[in-house]
Amino acid sequence: MQTRVVRRWFAGVAVVVLATVAAGAPAAAEPAAKPVAYVNNVVVATDGPQKWASLRLLGDQQVGTYTVRVDRRDVMAFADVEPGDEPGVCTVAGAVVTCELTIDGDWGSELLSLAVTAAAGAQPGQQGELLFTVTAPDGTTGTYRSTVAVGEGVDLATERTLTLDSSLGGRVDVPLTVRNRGTKTAHGMVLYLSGSYGFTPSKRYENCEYSDPDLDSSTFACTFDNSLEPGAALRVDPTFGGTVPADSWAPNLHHSYAVWFTPADWAEFRSQSPTTGPLGPKGTDEALTLVPVGGTQARALGQTDTDTLDNETRITLTVDGDQRGDVAAEGATVTGAVGDTVEMRVGYLNNGPASAGPNGQRGLNVETIVTLPTNVTAVTAPQSCVDRDADEWQPGKPGARVYVCLARGTISRGERLSFEFDLRIDRADGKGGTVRLHTFDGAGPVKDLDPANDTAKIQVRLSGSGGGGGSLPITGASTGLLVGIGLALIAAGALGYLLARRGRLRFTV
């Protein structure tokens, strides 16, 4: 079995960036039956680095051997496209590369990557397509296309680090800059920022598109029409900054990443995501600006960065203060007769004063560990919960005895989060269950203000007539499902699995 090799488009950017850019358009031009796959587009420069055209699978993956046939004839005049570093997997016959890849259930999404470089004599503006034909283990076939283009090489650069300080409720200026280290004028640029939950933008600009504002306003991309001459530098205007929520855990440390792209490289980067559409809605505040330039120059050729290793700024924000919080487990008593299926909601209440959820390196993150009574079976479970004892990660798997549940998002004081199960009562006698909260931050386990209330009971009350199920009380109107990016968790390495699927969970006040 060949070993999957995962590659990043440029060094230094957290893998979460690919996850957060949920706006890329798949390069597949022809819909196919299973397997559903997609492949990114590639822009290379004659003096630029090697890029990768990566074919990725979507949805449930079939175990077995996939055959991938890649027709390169449309690009061979200007691009060299070769199999990667998986010896014995691919064979080459003229313009066609054929690869046999055997995968198991824990493979991941990347099926095959091909190295792409500009060929000798290539000229900016040349463009063609790679044609991928994928045959799945069950014999179904799909066809997908990757556009390969030769762009004009430019070299954008920025500072490697930016260190900031603030306090609870404070506003922080973020003086990001971009420089042109190359010999050609750069026409247009995109600033992408993936930020910590606890460091949200102070404004929402009309030339920026933001991830879902109900979930995470700290991930966004801003587009500029400025032209940047060789040796010149531009900076975001003084209105650009962030605000530390007053209910954050403190002291704290927040990490964010800012990356500058050429427009063509941004389009390539977005094509690495399977979904279409923008990151989210645009803002309504006046546009964010850079140093003004006279007019917008023509962009006859796409431009690509020849050195992407210097395009990223790691932003570190230290927040002073002394504020912690308390979360209290909430169990349930379900009522029914043997054979009944009853609804159960369990979870926790945030007693504050600090918010709970991934909010910086020291934020109070919460795993809800649900141990069911021994005389019931989970018929349905939330997609935000996994079987603690399973070998494979299967969100919402029924029939488990112990579930680990997590919903990423910030939970303010007075709000509760509940997970909804359907339980079948199998017999009259049995041991009761528990809800136990595991609280942690980026460094490991951490205690909230009252660890004594981090455990609650789950009980089964038998009725003679059956039917109906009790649950913990829910008051107020639902304010949305807690799903999101979770950059703070990933940057801290605090969680080995990510549970951010929409499922049967409730967020109430």
Short mmCIF file of C-alpha atoms in Angstrom, two decimals:
data_model
loop_
_atom_site.label_atom_id
_atom_site.label_comp_id
_atom_site.label_asym_id
_atom_site.label_seq_id
_atom_site.Cartn_x
_atom_site.Cartn_y
_atom_site.Cartn_z
CA MET A 1 0.00 0.00 0.00
CA GLN A 2 1.45 3.35 -0.96
CA THR A 3 1.94 6.03 1.66
CA ARG A 4 -0.05 9.23 1.17
CA VAL A 5 2.07 12.36 1.03
CA VAL A 6 0.40 15.61 2.10
CA ARG A 7 1.85 18.84 0.74
CA ARG A 8 1.22 22.44 1.69
CA TRP A 9 1.12 25.23 -0.89
CA PHE A 10 3.53 27.33 1.13
CA ALA A 11 5.42 26.76 4.38
CA GLY A 12 4.38 28.36 7.64
CA VAL A 13 0.63 28.63 7.13
CA ALA A 14 -1.33 26.39 9.46
CA VAL A 15 -3.18 23.53 7.81
CA VAL A 16 -6.37 25.13 9.13
CA VAL A 17 -6.12 27.73 6.36
CA LEU A 18 -7.17 25.15 3.81
CA ALA A 19 -10.10 24.25 5.96
CA THR A 20 -11.24 27.79 6.43
CA VAL A 21 -11.15 28.74 2.78
CA ALA A 22 -14.50 27.15 2.07
CA ALA A 23 -15.09 29.22 -1.00
CA GLY A 24 -12.94 27.57 -3.65
CA ALA A 25 -14.57 26.38 -6.83
CA PRO A 26 -13.86 22.77 -7.75
CA ALA A 27 -11.98 22.38 -10.99
CA ALA A 28 -14.22 19.52 -12.05
CA ALA A 29 -16.00 20.50 -15.23
CA GLU A 30 -18.07 17.34 -15.50
CA PRO A 31 -20.20 16.00 -12.64
CA ALA A 32 -19.62 12.35 -11.88
CA ALA A 33 -21.09 9.52 -9.93
CA LYS A 34 -19.22 8.29 -6.90
CA PRO A 35 -16.44 8.87 -6.14
CA VAL A 36 -16.98 12.60 -5.94
CA ALA A 37 -13.60 14.29 -6.32
CA TYR A 38 -12.07 17.62 -7.22
CA VAL A 39 -8.67 18.95 -8.28
CA ASN A 40 -7.18 22.41 -7.85
CA ASN A 41 -5.96 24.75 -10.57
CA VAL A 42 -2.28 25.74 -10.83
CA VAL A 43 -0.49 28.93 -11.89
CA VAL A 44 3.28 28.64 -12.43
CA ALA A 45 5.92 31.20 -13.36
CA THR A 46 8.88 30.62 -15.67
CA ASP A 47 11.15 31.58 -12.76
CA GLY A 48 8.84 30.33 -10.01
CA PRO A 49 8.62 27.32 -7.70
CA GLN A 50 7.12 23.92 -8.29
CA LYS A 51 3.38 23.67 -7.64
CA TRP A 52 1.08 20.69 -7.09
CA ALA A 53 -2.14 19.62 -8.79
CA SER A 54 -3.80 17.55 -6.06
CA LEU A 55 -6.77 15.28 -6.67
CA ARG A 56 -8.91 14.93 -3.54
CA LEU A 57 -11.90 12.78 -2.67
CA LEU A 58 -15.12 14.06 -1.16
CA GLY A 59 -17.51 12.37 1.23
CA ASP A 60 -17.33 8.73 2.20
CA GLN A 61 -14.36 6.93 0.69
CA GLN A 62 -14.41 3.47 -0.76
CA VAL A 63 -11.76 1.06 0.47
CA GLY A 64 -9.82 -0.55 -2.34
CA THR A 65 -7.89 0.41 -5.46
CA TYR A 66 -8.50 3.61 -7.41
CA THR A 67 -7.23 4.01 -10.96
CA VAL A 68 -6.38 7.57 -11.99
CA ARG A 69 -5.60 8.36 -15.64
CA VAL A 70 -4.16 11.83 -16.28
CA ASP A 71 -4.06 13.19 -19.83
CA ARG A 72 -1.37 15.90 -20.07
CA ARG A 73 -1.38 16.58 -23.81
CA ASP A 74 -3.10 19.98 -23.52
CA VAL A 75 -0.30 21.41 -21.34
CA MET A 76 2.87 19.65 -22.45
CA ALA A 77 4.00 22.52 -24.69
CA PHE A 78 4.49 24.84 -21.73
CA ALA A 79 4.34 22.80 -18.48
CA ASP A 80 6.13 19.77 -17.06
CA VAL A 81 3.68 17.61 -15.09
CA GLU A 82 5.15 14.60 -13.32
CA PRO A 83 4.05 12.07 -10.67
CA GLY A 84 5.21 12.84 -7.16
CA ASP A 85 7.40 10.82 -4.83
CA GLU A 86 5.36 7.60 -4.72
CA PRO A 87 7.57 5.05 -6.55
CA GLY A 88 5.86 2.16 -8.28
CA VAL A 89 2.44 3.76 -8.14
CA CYS A 90 2.33 5.53 -11.52
CA THR A 91 3.39 4.62 -15.04
CA VAL A 92 3.98 7.10 -17.89
CA ALA A 93 3.14 6.43 -21.55
CA GLY A 94 3.54 9.51 -23.70
CA ALA A 95 1.12 12.20 -22.56
CA VAL A 96 -0.77 9.85 -20.22
CA VAL A 97 0.07 9.11 -16.58
CA THR A 98 -1.76 6.13 -15.04
CA CYS A 99 -1.69 5.53 -11.29
CA GLU A 100 -3.03 2.68 -9.17
CA LEU A 101 -3.68 3.73 -5.58
CA THR A 102 -4.87 1.37 -2.87
CA ILE A 103 -6.39 3.09 0.14
CA ASP A 104 -7.96 2.13 3.45
CA GLY A 105 -10.64 3.81 5.55
CA ASP A 106 -8.15 6.13 7.25
CA TRP A 107 -6.63 7.52 4.08
CA GLY A 108 -7.58 11.17 4.16
CA SER A 109 -8.84 13.23 1.23
CA GLU A 110 -5.76 13.53 -1.02
CA LEU A 111 -5.69 10.75 -3.57
CA LEU A 112 -2.89 11.86 -5.90
CA SER A 113 -0.62 14.87 -6.43
CA LEU A 114 1.32 15.77 -9.57
CA ALA A 115 4.27 18.19 -9.58
CA VAL A 116 3.84 21.10 -12.02
CA THR A 117 6.59 23.43 -13.27
CA ALA A 118 6.92 25.74 -16.26
CA ALA A 119 8.66 24.07 -19.19
CA ALA A 120 11.64 25.54 -21.00
CA GLY A 121 10.43 28.24 -23.36
CA ALA A 122 7.08 28.72 -21.60
CA GLN A 123 5.52 32.16 -21.94
CA PRO A 124 3.15 34.00 -19.58
CA GLY A 125 -0.41 33.66 -20.79
CA GLN A 126 -0.18 30.05 -21.99
CA GLN A 127 -2.93 27.88 -20.54
CA GLY A 128 -4.40 24.40 -20.83
CA GLU A 129 -6.09 21.61 -18.89
CA LEU A 130 -5.11 18.38 -17.21
CA LEU A 131 -7.82 15.75 -17.62
CA PHE A 132 -8.20 13.38 -14.65
CA THR A 133 -10.29 10.23 -15.10
CA VAL A 134 -10.90 8.43 -11.81
CA THR A 135 -12.22 4.88 -11.53
CA ALA A 136 -13.31 3.88 -8.02
CA PRO A 137 -13.06 0.40 -6.50
CA ASP A 138 -16.74 -0.20 -7.36
CA GLY A 139 -16.11 0.60 -11.03
CA THR A 140 -17.79 4.01 -11.18
CA THR A 141 -15.91 6.67 -13.13
CA GLY A 142 -15.66 10.45 -12.89
CA THR A 143 -13.80 13.05 -14.96
CA TYR A 144 -12.22 16.20 -13.52
CA ARG A 145 -10.17 19.03 -14.99
CA SER A 146 -7.35 21.17 -13.62
CA THR A 147 -6.42 24.40 -15.38
CA VAL A 148 -2.65 24.93 -15.66
CA ALA A 149 -1.54 28.45 -16.58
CA VAL A 150 1.77 30.25 -16.93
CA GLY A 151 1.75 33.56 -15.07
CA GLU A 152 4.08 36.51 -14.77
CA GLY A 153 6.33 36.12 -11.75
CA VAL A 154 6.25 38.75 -8.99
CA ASP A 155 7.51 38.67 -5.41
CA LEU A 156 5.30 39.99 -2.62
CA ALA A 157 6.73 39.92 0.90
CA THR A 158 5.77 40.92 4.43
CA GLU A 159 7.12 40.90 7.97
CA ARG A 160 7.43 37.44 9.51
CA THR A 161 6.04 38.31 12.95
CA LEU A 162 3.95 41.03 14.58
CA THR A 163 3.70 41.25 18.38
CA LEU A 164 0.77 43.11 19.97
CA ASP A 165 -0.54 43.79 23.49
CA SER A 166 -3.99 44.65 24.81
CA SER A 167 -6.47 44.23 27.66
CA LEU A 168 -10.05 43.00 27.98
CA GLY A 169 -12.34 45.08 25.80
CA GLY A 170 -9.42 46.86 24.20
CA ARG A 171 -8.95 47.74 20.54
CA VAL A 172 -5.66 46.88 18.86
CA ASP A 173 -4.17 48.36 15.69
CA VAL A 174 -2.76 45.73 13.32
CA PRO A 175 -0.28 47.50 11.01
CA LEU A 176 0.14 44.86 8.30
CA THR A 177 2.39 45.75 5.38
CA VAL A 178 3.25 44.28 1.99
CA ARG A 179 6.39 44.95 -0.06
CA ASN A 180 7.41 44.20 -3.61
CA ARG A 181 10.80 42.47 -3.58
CA GLY A 182 10.69 41.57 -7.25
CA THR A 183 11.55 43.36 -10.46
CA LYS A 184 8.01 43.59 -11.89
CA THR A 185 5.09 45.72 -10.75
CA ALA A 186 2.46 43.71 -8.88
CA HIS A 187 -1.08 44.50 -10.04
CA GLY A 188 -3.65 43.87 -7.32
CA MET A 189 -3.38 41.79 -4.15
CA VAL A 190 -5.49 39.89 -1.63
CA LEU A 191 -4.98 39.92 2.15
CA TYR A 192 -6.21 36.76 3.88
CA LEU A 193 -6.39 36.69 7.67
CA SER A 194 -7.29 33.70 9.81
CA GLY A 195 -7.60 34.92 13.37
CA SER A 196 -8.22 33.74 16.87
CA TYR A 197 -11.81 33.72 18.13
CA GLY A 198 -10.89 36.19 20.86
CA PHE A 199 -9.54 38.82 18.47
CA THR A 200 -12.33 39.94 16.15
CA PRO A 201 -12.24 42.71 13.52
CA SER A 202 -13.27 46.17 14.70
CA LYS A 203 -14.79 46.92 11.30
CA ARG A 204 -16.35 44.93 8.48
CA TYR A 205 -15.14 46.47 5.23
CA GLU A 206 -17.06 46.46 1.96
CA ASN A 207 -14.05 45.09 0.03
CA CYS A 208 -13.63 42.16 2.43
CA GLU A 209 -15.61 38.91 2.60
CA TYR A 210 -16.07 37.37 6.03
CA SER A 211 -16.73 33.87 7.23
CA ASP A 212 -20.17 33.31 8.74
CA PRO A 213 -20.56 36.19 11.24
CA ASP A 214 -22.60 34.01 13.61
CA LEU A 215 -19.68 31.60 13.88
CA ASP A 216 -16.33 33.24 13.29
CA SER A 217 -15.81 36.80 12.11
CA SER A 218 -12.05 36.49 12.49
CA THR A 219 -11.45 34.77 9.14
CA PHE A 220 -11.74 37.04 6.12
CA ALA A 221 -10.17 38.12 2.84
CA CYS A 222 -9.80 41.67 1.48
CA THR A 223 -9.22 42.49 -2.19
CA PHE A 224 -7.23 45.54 -3.33
CA ASP A 225 -6.75 47.04 -6.79
CA ASN A 226 -3.49 48.80 -5.91
CA SER A 227 -0.39 48.41 -8.06
CA LEU A 228 2.87 47.96 -6.18
CA GLU A 229 6.09 49.02 -7.88
CA PRO A 230 9.38 47.14 -7.32
CA GLY A 231 10.92 48.18 -4.02
CA ALA A 232 7.76 49.93 -2.78
CA ALA A 233 5.65 49.06 0.28
CA LEU A 234 1.99 49.49 1.24
CA ARG A 235 0.23 49.28 4.58
CA VAL A 236 -3.39 48.80 5.57
CA ASP A 237 -4.99 52.05 6.68
CA PRO A 238 -5.15 52.98 10.40
CA THR A 239 -8.76 51.80 10.75
CA PHE A 240 -7.61 48.18 10.46
CA GLY A 241 -7.56 46.48 13.86
CA GLY A 242 -9.23 44.06 16.24
CA THR A 243 -11.16 44.12 19.48
CA VAL A 244 -10.69 41.81 22.44
CA PRO A 245 -14.13 40.79 23.80
CA ALA A 246 -14.69 42.00 27.35
CA ASP A 247 -15.84 38.52 28.44
CA SER A 248 -12.68 36.73 27.31
CA TRP A 249 -10.64 34.48 29.58
CA ALA A 250 -7.60 36.41 30.82
CA PRO A 251 -4.68 36.51 30.86
CA ASN A 252 -4.56 35.06 27.38
CA LEU A 253 -2.53 34.66 24.22
CA HIS A 254 -3.99 34.83 20.71
CA HIS A 255 -2.40 33.67 17.45
CA SER A 256 -3.50 34.80 14.00
CA TYR A 257 -2.06 34.46 10.49
CA ALA A 258 -2.10 37.03 7.70
CA VAL A 259 -1.08 36.09 4.14
CA TRP A 260 -0.72 38.21 1.00
CA PHE A 261 -1.66 36.70 -2.39
CA THR A 262 -1.63 37.86 -5.97
CA PRO A 263 -5.19 37.63 -7.39
CA ALA A 264 -4.22 34.62 -9.51
CA ASP A 265 -2.62 32.84 -6.56
CA TRP A 266 -5.70 33.57 -4.43
CA ALA A 267 -7.92 31.98 -7.08
CA GLU A 268 -5.56 28.98 -7.16
CA PHE A 269 -5.63 28.72 -3.38
CA ARG A 270 -9.42 28.85 -3.28
CA SER A 271 -9.61 26.09 -5.88
CA GLN A 272 -8.14 23.75 -3.27
CA SER A 273 -11.55 23.75 -1.56
CA PRO A 274 -14.47 21.69 -2.90
CA THR A 275 -17.24 24.24 -2.28
CA THR A 276 -18.20 27.32 -4.24
CA GLY A 277 -19.11 30.87 -3.34
CA PRO A 278 -17.40 33.55 -1.25
CA LEU A 279 -15.99 33.10 2.23
CA GLY A 280 -19.14 34.80 3.46
CA PRO A 281 -20.92 38.14 3.24
CA LYS A 282 -19.06 41.35 2.50
CA GLY A 283 -18.94 44.08 5.10
CA THR A 284 -20.84 47.36 4.98
CA ASP A 285 -18.19 49.71 6.37
CA GLU A 286 -16.17 51.92 4.05
CA ALA A 287 -13.55 50.00 2.09
CA LEU A 288 -10.22 49.16 3.65
CA THR A 289 -7.47 50.94 1.75
CA LEU A 290 -3.73 50.74 1.17
CA VAL A 291 -1.46 53.60 0.10
CA PRO A 292 -3.37 55.13 -2.84
CA VAL A 293 -2.05 54.74 -6.37
CA GLY A 294 -3.20 56.52 -9.51
CA GLY A 295 -5.65 54.39 -11.41
CA THR A 296 -5.91 50.68 -11.90
CA GLN A 297 -3.49 49.26 -14.44
CA ALA A 298 -4.50 46.61 -16.93
CA ARG A 299 -4.04 42.98 -15.91
CA ALA A 300 -3.58 41.21 -19.22
CA LEU A 301 -1.57 38.41 -17.58
CA GLY A 302 -2.15 36.54 -14.35
CA GLN A 303 0.63 37.00 -11.83
CA THR A 304 2.02 34.39 -9.47
CA ASP A 305 4.38 34.78 -6.54
CA THR A 306 7.82 33.30 -7.08
CA ASP A 307 8.62 33.10 -3.35
CA THR A 308 5.63 32.30 -1.14
CA LEU A 309 7.74 31.62 1.95
CA ASP A 310 7.83 35.33 2.83
CA ASN A 311 4.12 36.13 2.35
CA GLU A 312 2.88 35.29 5.85
CA THR A 313 2.83 37.25 9.11
CA ARG A 314 2.27 35.42 12.35
CA ILE A 315 0.44 37.79 14.71
CA THR A 316 0.76 37.25 18.46
CA LEU A 317 -1.52 39.18 20.79
CA THR A 318 -0.99 39.11 24.57
CA VAL A 319 -4.04 40.09 26.63
CA ASP A 320 -3.60 41.21 30.23
CA GLY A 321 -6.22 40.80 32.96
CA ASP A 322 -7.62 38.32 35.47
CA GLN A 323 -10.91 36.73 34.41
CA ARG A 324 -11.92 33.09 34.42
CA GLY A 325 -15.20 31.23 34.11
CA ASP A 326 -17.26 28.28 35.29
CA VAL A 327 -19.17 25.71 33.25
CA ALA A 328 -21.68 23.40 34.95
CA ALA A 329 -22.67 20.00 33.60
CA GLU A 330 -26.39 19.41 33.05
CA GLY A 331 -27.75 15.88 33.04
CA ALA A 332 -31.25 14.61 32.38
CA THR A 333 -33.96 12.26 33.55
CA VAL A 334 -35.75 10.44 30.73
CA THR A 335 -39.13 8.80 31.25
CA GLY A 336 -40.65 5.92 29.32
CA ALA A 337 -41.54 2.24 29.26
CA VAL A 338 -39.32 -0.61 28.14
CA GLY A 339 -39.23 -0.53 24.35
CA ASP A 340 -39.90 3.21 24.11
CA THR A 341 -37.57 5.59 22.29
CA VAL A 342 -37.23 8.84 24.20
CA GLU A 343 -35.43 12.12 23.62
CA MET A 344 -32.60 13.22 25.89
CA ARG A 345 -30.74 16.51 26.02
CA VAL A 346 -27.59 16.91 28.05
CA GLY A 347 -24.83 19.48 28.06
CA TYR A 348 -23.61 22.37 30.16
CA LEU A 349 -24.40 25.90 31.30
CA ASN A 350 -21.83 28.68 31.27
CA ASN A 351 -21.97 30.51 34.61
CA GLY A 352 -19.29 32.99 33.51
CA PRO A 353 -18.01 35.53 33.92
CA ALA A 354 -15.66 34.51 31.08
CA SER A 355 -17.05 33.00 27.90
CA ALA A 356 -16.38 29.35 27.16
CA GLY A 357 -15.10 27.89 23.91
CA PRO A 358 -11.93 28.25 21.84
CA ASN A 359 -10.94 31.79 22.67
CA GLY A 360 -7.17 32.03 22.51
CA GLN A 361 -4.38 29.84 23.84
CA ARG A 362 -5.78 30.02 27.40
CA GLY A 363 -9.50 29.99 26.60
CA LEU A 364 -11.76 27.53 28.40
CA ASN A 365 -12.43 24.71 25.92
CA VAL A 366 -14.95 22.07 26.88
CA GLU A 367 -15.41 18.43 25.90
CA THR A 368 -18.69 16.89 27.04
CA ILE A 369 -18.26 13.21 27.88
CA VAL A 370 -21.65 11.46 27.89
CA THR A 371 -21.80 7.99 29.48
CA LEU A 372 -25.24 6.49 28.80
CA PRO A 373 -27.16 4.39 31.34
CA THR A 374 -26.56 0.68 30.86
CA ASN A 375 -30.23 -0.08 30.12
CA VAL A 376 -30.57 2.18 27.08
CA THR A 377 -29.21 2.29 23.52
CA ALA A 378 -28.54 5.43 21.53
CA VAL A 379 -30.70 5.16 18.40
CA THR A 380 -29.48 8.52 17.12
CA ALA A 381 -26.62 10.75 18.27
CA PRO A 382 -25.54 14.28 17.29
CA GLN A 383 -23.00 14.73 14.51
CA SER A 384 -21.03 16.70 17.11
CA CYS A 385 -20.42 13.51 19.11
CA VAL A 386 -18.19 10.48 18.49
CA ASP A 387 -17.88 7.07 20.07
CA ARG A 388 -15.04 7.40 22.58
CA ASP A 389 -14.04 3.75 22.23
CA ALA A 390 -14.29 3.36 18.44
CA ASP A 391 -11.18 2.76 16.34
CA GLU A 392 -12.46 5.08 13.60
CA TRP A 393 -13.83 8.60 13.81
CA GLN A 394 -17.55 8.32 12.99
CA PRO A 395 -19.56 11.41 14.01
CA GLY A 396 -23.11 10.63 15.11
CA LYS A 397 -22.57 6.87 15.26
CA PRO A 398 -25.51 5.18 17.08
CA GLY A 399 -25.08 2.42 19.62
CA ALA A 400 -22.07 3.71 21.53
CA ARG A 401 -21.85 3.54 25.30
CA VAL A 402 -19.66 6.61 25.84
CA TYR A 403 -19.70 9.69 23.59
CA VAL A 404 -17.30 12.61 23.43
CA CYS A 405 -19.09 15.74 22.21
CA LEU A 406 -17.69 19.10 21.16
CA ALA A 407 -19.16 22.16 19.48
CA ARG A 408 -16.74 24.90 18.55
CA GLY A 409 -17.85 28.44 19.12
CA THR A 410 -17.99 30.97 21.92
CA ILE A 411 -20.60 30.45 24.65
CA SER A 412 -21.31 33.56 26.70
CA ARG A 413 -22.32 33.79 30.34
CA GLY A 414 -25.88 32.53 30.87
CA GLU A 415 -25.93 30.45 27.68
CA ARG A 416 -26.16 26.67 27.65
CA LEU A 417 -25.15 24.11 25.09
CA SER A 418 -27.09 20.86 24.82
CA PHE A 419 -26.64 17.71 22.75
CA GLU A 420 -29.76 15.81 21.72
CA PHE A 421 -29.95 11.99 21.65
CA ASP A 422 -32.74 9.51 20.99
CA LEU A 423 -32.51 6.62 23.46
CA ARG A 424 -34.29 3.27 23.36
CA ILE A 425 -35.10 1.84 26.80
CA ASP A 426 -34.03 -1.80 26.56
CA ARG A 427 -34.85 -3.13 30.04
CA ALA A 428 -36.10 -2.09 33.46
CA ASP A 429 -32.93 -2.30 35.52
CA GLY A 430 -29.56 -0.73 34.86
CA LYS A 431 -26.89 1.60 36.12
CA GLY A 432 -27.37 5.32 35.56
CA GLY A 433 -25.19 7.44 33.32
CA THR A 434 -23.23 10.67 33.68
CA VAL A 435 -22.33 13.88 31.92
CA ARG A 436 -18.74 14.87 32.66
CA LEU A 437 -16.99 17.99 31.41
CA HIS A 438 -13.34 17.91 30.42
CA THR A 439 -12.02 21.49 30.49
CA PHE A 440 -8.71 22.38 28.85
CA ASP A 441 -6.76 25.09 27.09
CA GLY A 442 -3.93 25.11 24.55
CA ALA A 443 -1.47 23.81 27.13
CA GLY A 444 -3.59 20.93 28.45
CA PRO A 445 -6.18 20.34 31.21
CA VAL A 446 -7.29 23.43 33.12
CA LYS A 447 -9.75 23.85 35.99
CA ASP A 448 -12.69 26.19 35.77
CA LEU A 449 -13.89 28.19 38.79
CA ASP A 450 -15.96 25.31 40.24
CA PRO A 451 -14.78 21.82 39.23
CA ALA A 452 -17.33 20.29 41.62
CA ASN A 453 -20.20 20.99 39.21
CA ASP A 454 -18.49 19.45 36.18
CA THR A 455 -20.39 16.15 36.57
CA ALA A 456 -24.14 15.51 36.42
CA LYS A 457 -26.37 12.39 36.39
CA ILE A 458 -28.40 10.76 33.63
CA GLN A 459 -31.30 8.72 34.99
CA VAL A 460 -34.03 6.54 33.50
CA ARG A 461 -37.52 6.69 35.09
CA LEU A 462 -39.85 3.89 34.05
CA SER A 463 -43.50 4.62 33.33
CA GLY A 464 -46.34 2.16 33.08
CA SER A 465 -47.80 3.44 29.83
CA GLY A 466 -44.66 4.47 28.01
CA GLY A 467 -44.15 7.33 25.63
CA GLY A 468 -42.58 10.72 26.11
CA GLY A 469 -39.19 11.69 27.35
CA GLY A 470 -37.98 14.28 29.80
CA SER A 471 -34.92 16.45 29.32
CA LEU A 472 -33.07 19.32 30.90
CA PRO A 473 -35.07 22.56 30.66
CA ILE A 474 -34.37 24.80 27.71
CA THR A 475 -35.39 28.45 27.95
CA GLY A 476 -35.20 31.28 25.48
CA ALA A 477 -34.89 31.22 21.72
CA SER A 478 -32.25 29.29 19.83
CA THR A 479 -29.44 31.54 18.64
CA GLY A 480 -27.81 29.20 16.14
CA LEU A 481 -25.74 26.07 15.76
CA LEU A 482 -22.21 26.15 17.09
CA VAL A 483 -19.97 25.12 14.25
CA GLY A 484 -16.88 26.90 13.05
CA ILE A 485 -13.22 27.01 12.22
CA GLY A 486 -11.53 26.40 15.54
CA LEU A 487 -8.18 27.94 14.54
CA ALA A 488 -7.23 28.42 18.17
CA LEU A 489 -7.64 24.71 18.89
CA ILE A 490 -5.67 23.65 15.83
CA ALA A 491 -2.88 26.14 16.38
CA ALA A 492 -2.57 24.90 19.96
CA GLY A 493 -2.76 21.22 19.04
CA ALA A 494 -5.35 20.75 21.77
CA LEU A 495 -7.71 18.33 20.04
CA GLY A 496 -7.04 15.22 18.02
CA TYR A 497 -10.33 15.16 16.21
CA LEU A 498 -12.55 17.94 14.93
CA LEU A 499 -16.26 17.89 15.56
CA ALA A 500 -17.71 20.78 13.62
CA ARG A 501 -20.56 19.17 11.73
CA ARG A 502 -24.08 20.47 11.87
CA GLY A 503 -26.05 18.03 13.97
CA ARG A 504 -28.62 17.77 16.68
CA LEU A 505 -27.27 20.24 19.15
CA ARG A 506 -28.87 23.31 20.60
CA PHE A 507 -27.46 26.63 21.72
CA THR A 508 -29.83 28.46 24.00
CA VAL A 509 -29.95 31.36 26.42
#
